[in-house]
Amino acid sequence: MTAAPAGQPFRQVALIGVGLIGSSMALAMRRFGLAERVVGCARSAETRAKALELGLCDEMFEDPAAAVSECDLVVLATPVGAYAAVAEAMQRSLAAGAIVTDVGSVKQAAIRDVGPFVPEGVHFVPGHPIAGTEQSGPEAGFAELFEQRYCLLTPPPGTDAEAVERVAWLWRSMGSTVDVLEPGHHDQVLAITSHLPHLIAYTIVHTAMGLEESTKQEAIKYSAGGFRDFTRIAASDPVMWRDVFLNNRESVLEMLQRFSEDLTALQRAIRWGEGEVLEDLFSRTREARRGVIEQHQAGSFDPREPKT
Amino acid sequence: MTAAPAGQPFRQVALIGVGLIGSSMALAMRRFGLAERVVGCARSAETRAKALELGLCDEMFEDPAAAVSECDLVVLATPVGAYAAVAEAMQRSLAAGAIVTDVGSVKQAAIRDVGPFVPEGVHFVPGHPIAGTEQSGPEAGFAELFEQRYCLLTPPPGTDAEAVERVAWLWRSMGSTVDVLEPGHHDQVLAITSHLPHLIAYTIVHTAMGLEESTKQEAIKYSAGGFRDFTRIAASDPVMWRDVFLNNRESVLEMLQRFSEDLTALQRAIRWGEGEVLEDLFSRTREARRGVIEQHQAGSFDPREPKT
Ligand SMILES: NC(=O)c1ccc[n+]([C@@H]2O[C@H](COP(=O)([O-])OP(=O)(O)OC[C@H]3O[C@@H](n4cnc5c(N)ncnc54)[C@H](OP(=O)(O)O)[C@@H]3O)[C@@H](O)[C@H]2O)c1
Ligand SMILES: NC(=O)c1ccc[n+]([C@@H]2O[C@H](COP(=O)([O-])OP(=O)(O)OC[C@H]3O[C@@H](n4cnc5c(N)ncnc54)[C@H](OP(=O)(O)O)[C@@H]3O)[C@@H](O)[C@H]2O)c1
């Protein structure tokens, strides 16, 4: 099988994993006519049934090898810890000329785990859409998830340029801006912008949940003062995040070290009542928010409850 | 002057400070007919002009003493660090029978700083609406800010019960649920639900802004993976937050200590690749989110950009 030509829809796409990201891709690919056929693969019968019921996929498979055999594009959209097993399972079924890509939140580990199983004549283009929510599963997806968001591609040296361009075209067609990054650099940047924020949010919610029962209940009742935002982030999928931390250990530990040093400095300023140090630091962080808003990456938070 | 009877609008309310909270109260009091007249006090001519232009207040004063003299309710809505000076300034002008309340984020310090200046026959009812945004200034307010939110009152022993009930009535009339807490307990609960989250958000944004220039720019571009939520929280008013940390030092340092211990444990689990420890902890924090949603304190976050 040869891939469909540039700018043409893929003939058949396999989504390995149909959770938040996989289902959002299915919806966006259908909306924008980017694939003639979309098939999927999930472990559980429940997810497979749901994906069919929601019209996300034309056909669902339990076995990755069966899912990919007729496809010109395969998208790995499982937690990163499942990559090696999935890649090994589908290895012999991949069609010549097919492109394999992924959406995993860490990229060096993706290359390490998938690379060895990619046969000659198949192209692996690692990718990561910087878009998400705290929801997971096939019902969580929506077609606009990738609009106005960045998608990072991290092809190792020597990756087929045409394959990279095909994957870039897919993401652009779903509304994203595509940037190419070196995999190690990706993992470092994401350690500070995504992995550490999640780690911290999980920790602070954990700390609150460790307080005595009555205080813990009050923490939830009176959460509108800031805590609620952390509970949202800390409601993200436990397996996905376990795999992120296990697979981006070095960068996460490095950023955590810097963070801890900065926190210690602030702690000292509080202990010694150094008002100017606090005010000065709190003033400088506003710049970052202006940047996020200017870059249209802020999303929209409404402090009011959703109207029911 | 005697206060208006229970369930009746206040005759004249003075808002000392017309920022996010003061302006939201002005709008809510007007919408629900809770005050016959609202006057305000702010340091800057700019804020005073703005408050009149927006119709928040009927009259604006520079001098707190002038603002409060005809009022049956005075609301302190400046940063907590200004309380002692403001309370001293208005001390001699307070009308007999008037109620003084406040909205400050720390309550033991509010009682310490305001209490000594409250004359015989005037009632001080410390309060704190658990509602806010990262915005500040007179233009940031909106009448619905307090709807479906808690307002905590922390009257010291011996506070006039009728005065407490009048203030509770005001908050209920603006849409809040009123709970009464012991001031020290308030400061502890808020240390974990609001003060520590803000401190952590400021720190992580600060850490990212300390990275080399190109990485820093990427952190902003690729902020949709979690960082953007922290930039929002870290865009809060620097003076307000300086005053919170200077005035709730002990509780904040205690919660920070617990948080640091929990973070160290997670750091160790990452370093040693203890997947079950991570997954288990990440699973248990979801319970908190369910609680926040069930209690209708979640607000609404839409990952998409606001439509322009
Ligand atoms: N969530 C985000 O915000 C976000 C953002 C960017 C990138 N990512 C990355 O996207 C990937 C998917 O995340 P998600 O949020 O979409 O996850 P999700 O909603 O939890 O869905 C995961 C999917 O993968 C399947 N799966 C899990 N383990 C598997 C295995 N061992 N073999 C085969 N299939 C397996 C699941 O099937 P069952 O339902 O049958 O178990 C499910 O369909 C992850 O690598 C994550 O790092 C996530
Ligand atoms: N923001 C929140 O989310 C939130 C939530 C709950 C409680 N609170 C508490 O509410 C209070 C006000 O917060 P905010 O967010 O409304 O603040 P803000 O928007 O920054 O407004 C502060 C107001 O106080 C005035 N002010 C400042 N220093 C003063 C001084 N020394 N003397 C007289 N007036 C002074 C300011 O006048 P100028 O404009 O003229 O300087 C301004 O009108 C704080 O105690 C805070 O802890 C805040």
PDB file of N, CA, C and O in Angstrom, chain B residues 131-163:
ATOM      1  N   ALA B 131     -14.842  33.825  47.294  1.00  0.00           N
ATOM      2  CA  ALA B 131     -15.218  34.103  45.906  1.00  0.00           C
ATOM      3  C   ALA B 131     -14.219  35.093  45.370  1.00  0.00           C
ATOM      4  O   ALA B 131     -13.836  36.011  46.084  1.00  0.00           O
ATOM      5  N   GLY B 132     -13.809  34.909  44.163  1.00  0.00           N
ATOM      6  CA  GLY B 132     -12.864  35.868  43.619  1.00  0.00           C
ATOM      7  C   GLY B 132     -12.451  35.499  42.216  1.00  0.00           C
ATOM      8  O   GLY B 132     -12.895  34.478  41.666  1.00  0.00           O
ATOM      9  N   THR B 133     -11.624  36.332  41.649  1.00  0.00           N
ATOM     10  CA  THR B 133     -10.997  36.039  40.358  1.00  0.00           C
ATOM     11  C   THR B 133      -9.579  36.584  40.470  1.00  0.00           C
ATOM     12  O   THR B 133      -9.208  37.152  41.492  1.00  0.00           O
ATOM     13  N   GLU B 134      -8.800  36.442  39.411  1.00  0.00           N
ATOM     14  CA  GLU B 134      -7.443  36.975  39.415  1.00  0.00           C
ATOM     15  C   GLU B 134      -7.419  38.461  39.043  1.00  0.00           C
ATOM     16  O   GLU B 134      -6.359  39.078  39.040  1.00  0.00           O
ATOM     17  N   GLN B 135      -8.564  39.033  38.738  1.00  0.00           N
ATOM     18  CA  GLN B 135      -8.635  40.432  38.342  1.00  0.00           C
ATOM     19  C   GLN B 135      -8.658  41.339  39.562  1.00  0.00           C
ATOM     20  O   GLN B 135      -9.084  40.924  40.630  1.00  0.00           O
ATOM     21  N   SER B 136      -8.253  42.593  39.373  1.00  0.00           N
ATOM     22  CA  SER B 136      -8.414  43.544  40.466  1.00  0.00           C
ATOM     23  C   SER B 136      -8.834  44.907  39.947  1.00  0.00           C
ATOM     24  O   SER B 136      -8.872  45.142  38.745  1.00  0.00           O
ATOM     25  N   GLY B 137      -9.186  45.799  40.858  1.00  0.00           N
ATOM     26  CA  GLY B 137      -9.598  47.142  40.493  1.00  0.00           C
ATOM     27  C   GLY B 137     -11.106  47.281  40.330  1.00  0.00           C
ATOM     28  O   GLY B 137     -11.824  46.288  40.281  1.00  0.00           O
ATOM     29  N   PRO B 138     -11.580  48.541  40.246  1.00  0.00           N
ATOM     30  CA  PRO B 138     -13.031  48.806  40.244  1.00  0.00           C
ATOM     31  C   PRO B 138     -13.761  48.272  39.014  1.00  0.00           C
ATOM     32  O   PRO B 138     -14.967  48.048  39.067  1.00  0.00           O
ATOM     33  N   GLU B 139     -13.053  48.037  37.936  1.00  0.00           N
ATOM     34  CA  GLU B 139     -13.720  47.552  36.724  1.00  0.00           C
ATOM     35  C   GLU B 139     -13.877  46.037  36.713  1.00  0.00           C
ATOM     36  O   GLU B 139     -14.518  45.474  35.835  1.00  0.00           O
ATOM     37  N   ALA B 140     -13.250  45.367  37.684  1.00  0.00           N
ATOM     38  CA  ALA B 140     -13.251  43.898  37.679  1.00  0.00           C
ATOM     39  C   ALA B 140     -14.531  43.301  38.267  1.00  0.00           C
ATOM     40  O   ALA B 140     -14.814  42.119  38.064  1.00  0.00           O
ATOM     41  N   GLY B 141     -15.317  44.114  38.958  1.00  0.00           N
ATOM     42  CA  GLY B 141     -16.451  43.574  39.703  1.00  0.00           C
ATOM     43  C   GLY B 141     -17.623  43.134  38.845  1.00  0.00           C
ATOM     44  O   GLY B 141     -17.814  43.632  37.742  1.00  0.00           O
ATOM     45  N   PHE B 142     -18.398  42.196  39.370  1.00  0.00           N
ATOM     46  CA  PHE B 142     -19.677  41.823  38.760  1.00  0.00           C
ATOM     47  C   PHE B 142     -20.609  41.325  39.868  1.00  0.00           C
ATOM     48  O   PHE B 142     -20.162  40.708  40.848  1.00  0.00           O
ATOM     49  N   ALA B 143     -21.886  41.594  39.666  1.00  0.00           N
ATOM     50  CA  ALA B 143     -22.864  41.386  40.739  1.00  0.00           C
ATOM     51  C   ALA B 143     -23.024  39.929  41.141  1.00  0.00           C
ATOM     52  O   ALA B 143     -23.433  39.629  42.258  1.00  0.00           O
ATOM     53  N   GLU B 144     -22.687  39.001  40.245  1.00  0.00           N
ATOM     54  CA  GLU B 144     -22.923  37.574  40.536  1.00  0.00           C
ATOM     55  C   GLU B 144     -21.753  36.911  41.245  1.00  0.00           C
ATOM     56  O   GLU B 144     -21.785  35.705  41.500  1.00  0.00           O
ATOM     57  N   LEU B 145     -20.697  37.680  41.548  1.00  0.00           N
ATOM     58  CA  LEU B 145     -19.491  37.062  42.108  1.00  0.00           C
ATOM     59  C   LEU B 145     -19.784  36.192  43.329  1.00  0.00           C
ATOM     60  O   LEU B 145     -19.154  35.155  43.528  1.00  0.00           O
ATOM     61  N   PHE B 146     -20.750  36.608  44.138  1.00  0.00           N
ATOM     62  CA  PHE B 146     -20.963  35.912  45.417  1.00  0.00           C
ATOM     63  C   PHE B 146     -22.041  34.831  45.350  1.00  0.00           C
ATOM     64  O   PHE B 146     -22.292  34.151  46.342  1.00  0.00           O
ATOM     65  N   GLU B 147     -22.666  34.700  44.201  1.00  0.00           N
ATOM     66  CA  GLU B 147     -23.740  33.710  44.054  1.00  0.00           C
ATOM     67  C   GLU B 147     -23.200  32.297  44.163  1.00  0.00           C
ATOM     68  O   GLU B 147     -22.194  31.960  43.532  1.00  0.00           O
ATOM     69  N   GLN B 148     -23.897  31.463  44.942  1.00  0.00           N
ATOM     70  CA  GLN B 148     -23.511  30.065  45.139  1.00  0.00           C
ATOM     71  C   GLN B 148     -22.134  29.917  45.781  1.00  0.00           C
ATOM     72  O   GLN B 148     -21.487  28.893  45.638  1.00  0.00           O
ATOM     73  N   ARG B 149     -21.674  30.954  46.463  1.00  0.00           N
ATOM     74  CA  ARG B 149     -20.394  30.884  47.153  1.00  0.00           C
ATOM     75  C   ARG B 149     -20.632  30.952  48.653  1.00  0.00           C
ATOM     76  O   ARG B 149     -21.683  31.400  49.092  1.00  0.00           O
ATOM     77  N   TYR B 150     -19.634  30.522  49.408  1.00  0.00           N
ATOM     78  CA  TYR B 150     -19.707  30.642  50.849  1.00  0.00           C
ATOM     79  C   TYR B 150     -19.167  31.994  51.285  1.00  0.00           C
ATOM     80  O   TYR B 150     -18.235  32.523  50.679  1.00  0.00           O
ATOM     81  N   CYS B 151     -19.759  32.544  52.346  1.00  0.00           N
ATOM     82  CA  CYS B 151     -19.135  33.675  53.012  1.00  0.00           C
ATOM     83  C   CYS B 151     -18.923  33.264  54.466  1.00  0.00           C
ATOM     84  O   CYS B 151     -19.849  32.802  55.129  1.00  0.00           O
ATOM     85  N   LEU B 152     -17.687  33.387  54.915  1.00  0.00           N
ATOM     86  CA  LEU B 152     -17.346  32.967  56.278  1.00  0.00           C
ATOM     87  C   LEU B 152     -17.307  34.177  57.196  1.00  0.00           C
ATOM     88  O   LEU B 152     -16.634  35.161  56.896  1.00  0.00           O
ATOM     89  N   LEU B 153     -18.036  34.094  58.291  1.00  0.00           N
ATOM     90  CA  LEU B 153     -17.963  35.130  59.318  1.00  0.00           C
ATOM     91  C   LEU B 153     -17.218  34.551  60.509  1.00  0.00           C
ATOM     92  O   LEU B 153     -17.413  33.387  60.865  1.00  0.00           O
ATOM     93  N   THR B 154     -16.337  35.376  61.101  1.00  0.00           N
ATOM     94  CA  THR B 154     -15.504  34.885  62.213  1.00  0.00           C
ATOM     95  C   THR B 154     -15.588  35.849  63.397  1.00  0.00           C
ATOM     96  O   THR B 154     -14.563  36.393  63.825  1.00  0.00           O
ATOM     97  N   PRO B 155     -16.796  36.041  63.924  1.00  0.00           N
ATOM     98  CA  PRO B 155     -16.935  36.981  65.050  1.00  0.00           C
ATOM     99  C   PRO B 155     -16.235  36.469  66.292  1.00  0.00           C
ATOM    100  O   PRO B 155     -16.433  35.314  66.673  1.00  0.00           O
ATOM    101  N   PRO B 156     -15.419  37.307  66.926  1.00  0.00           N
ATOM    102  CA  PRO B 156     -14.795  36.900  68.195  1.00  0.00           C
ATOM    103  C   PRO B 156     -15.887  36.744  69.259  1.00  0.00           C
ATOM    104  O   PRO B 156     -16.980  37.304  69.106  1.00  0.00           O
ATOM    105  N   PRO B 157     -15.602  35.976  70.318  1.00  0.00           N
ATOM    106  CA  PRO B 157     -16.588  35.782  71.385  1.00  0.00           C
ATOM    107  C   PRO B 157     -17.097  37.134  71.878  1.00  0.00           C
ATOM    108  O   PRO B 157     -16.315  38.081  72.001  1.00  0.00           O
ATOM    109  N   GLY B 158     -18.389  37.221  72.128  1.00  0.00           N
ATOM    110  CA  GLY B 158     -18.950  38.466  72.649  1.00  0.00           C
ATOM    111  C   GLY B 158     -19.454  39.421  71.588  1.00  0.00           C
ATOM    112  O   GLY B 158     -20.007  40.474  71.895  1.00  0.00           O
ATOM    113  N   THR B 159     -19.261  39.083  70.323  1.00  0.00           N
ATOM    114  CA  THR B 159     -19.748  39.972  69.263  1.00  0.00           C
ATOM    115  C   THR B 159     -21.280  40.020  69.302  1.00  0.00           C
ATOM    116  O   THR B 159     -21.933  38.999  69.499  1.00  0.00           O
ATOM    117  N   ASP B 160     -21.819  41.199  69.108  1.00  0.00           N
ATOM    118  CA  ASP B 160     -23.267  41.416  69.126  1.00  0.00           C
ATOM    119  C   ASP B 160     -23.971  40.509  68.110  1.00  0.00           C
ATOM    120  O   ASP B 160     -23.694  40.572  66.905  1.00  0.00           O
ATOM    121  N   ALA B 161     -24.878  39.664  68.599  1.00  0.00           N
ATOM    122  CA  ALA B 161     -25.514  38.664  67.737  1.00  0.00           C
ATOM    123  C   ALA B 161     -26.348  39.311  66.645  1.00  0.00           C
ATOM    124  O   ALA B 161     -26.418  38.811  65.505  1.00  0.00           O
ATOM    125  N   GLU B 162     -26.969  40.447  66.972  1.00  0.00           N
ATOM    126  CA  GLU B 162     -27.800  41.116  65.971  1.00  0.00           C
ATOM    127  C   GLU B 162     -26.954  41.666  64.816  1.00  0.00           C
ATOM    128  O   GLU B 162     -27.358  41.608  63.655  1.00  0.00           O
ATOM    129  N   ALA B 163     -25.783  42.171  65.176  1.00  0.00           N
ATOM    130  CA  ALA B 163     -24.876  42.699  64.153  1.00  0.00           C
ATOM    131  C   ALA B 163     -24.401  41.565  63.234  1.00  0.00           C
ATOM    132  O   ALA B 163     -24.346  41.713  62.009  1.00  0.00           O
TER     133      ALA B 163
END
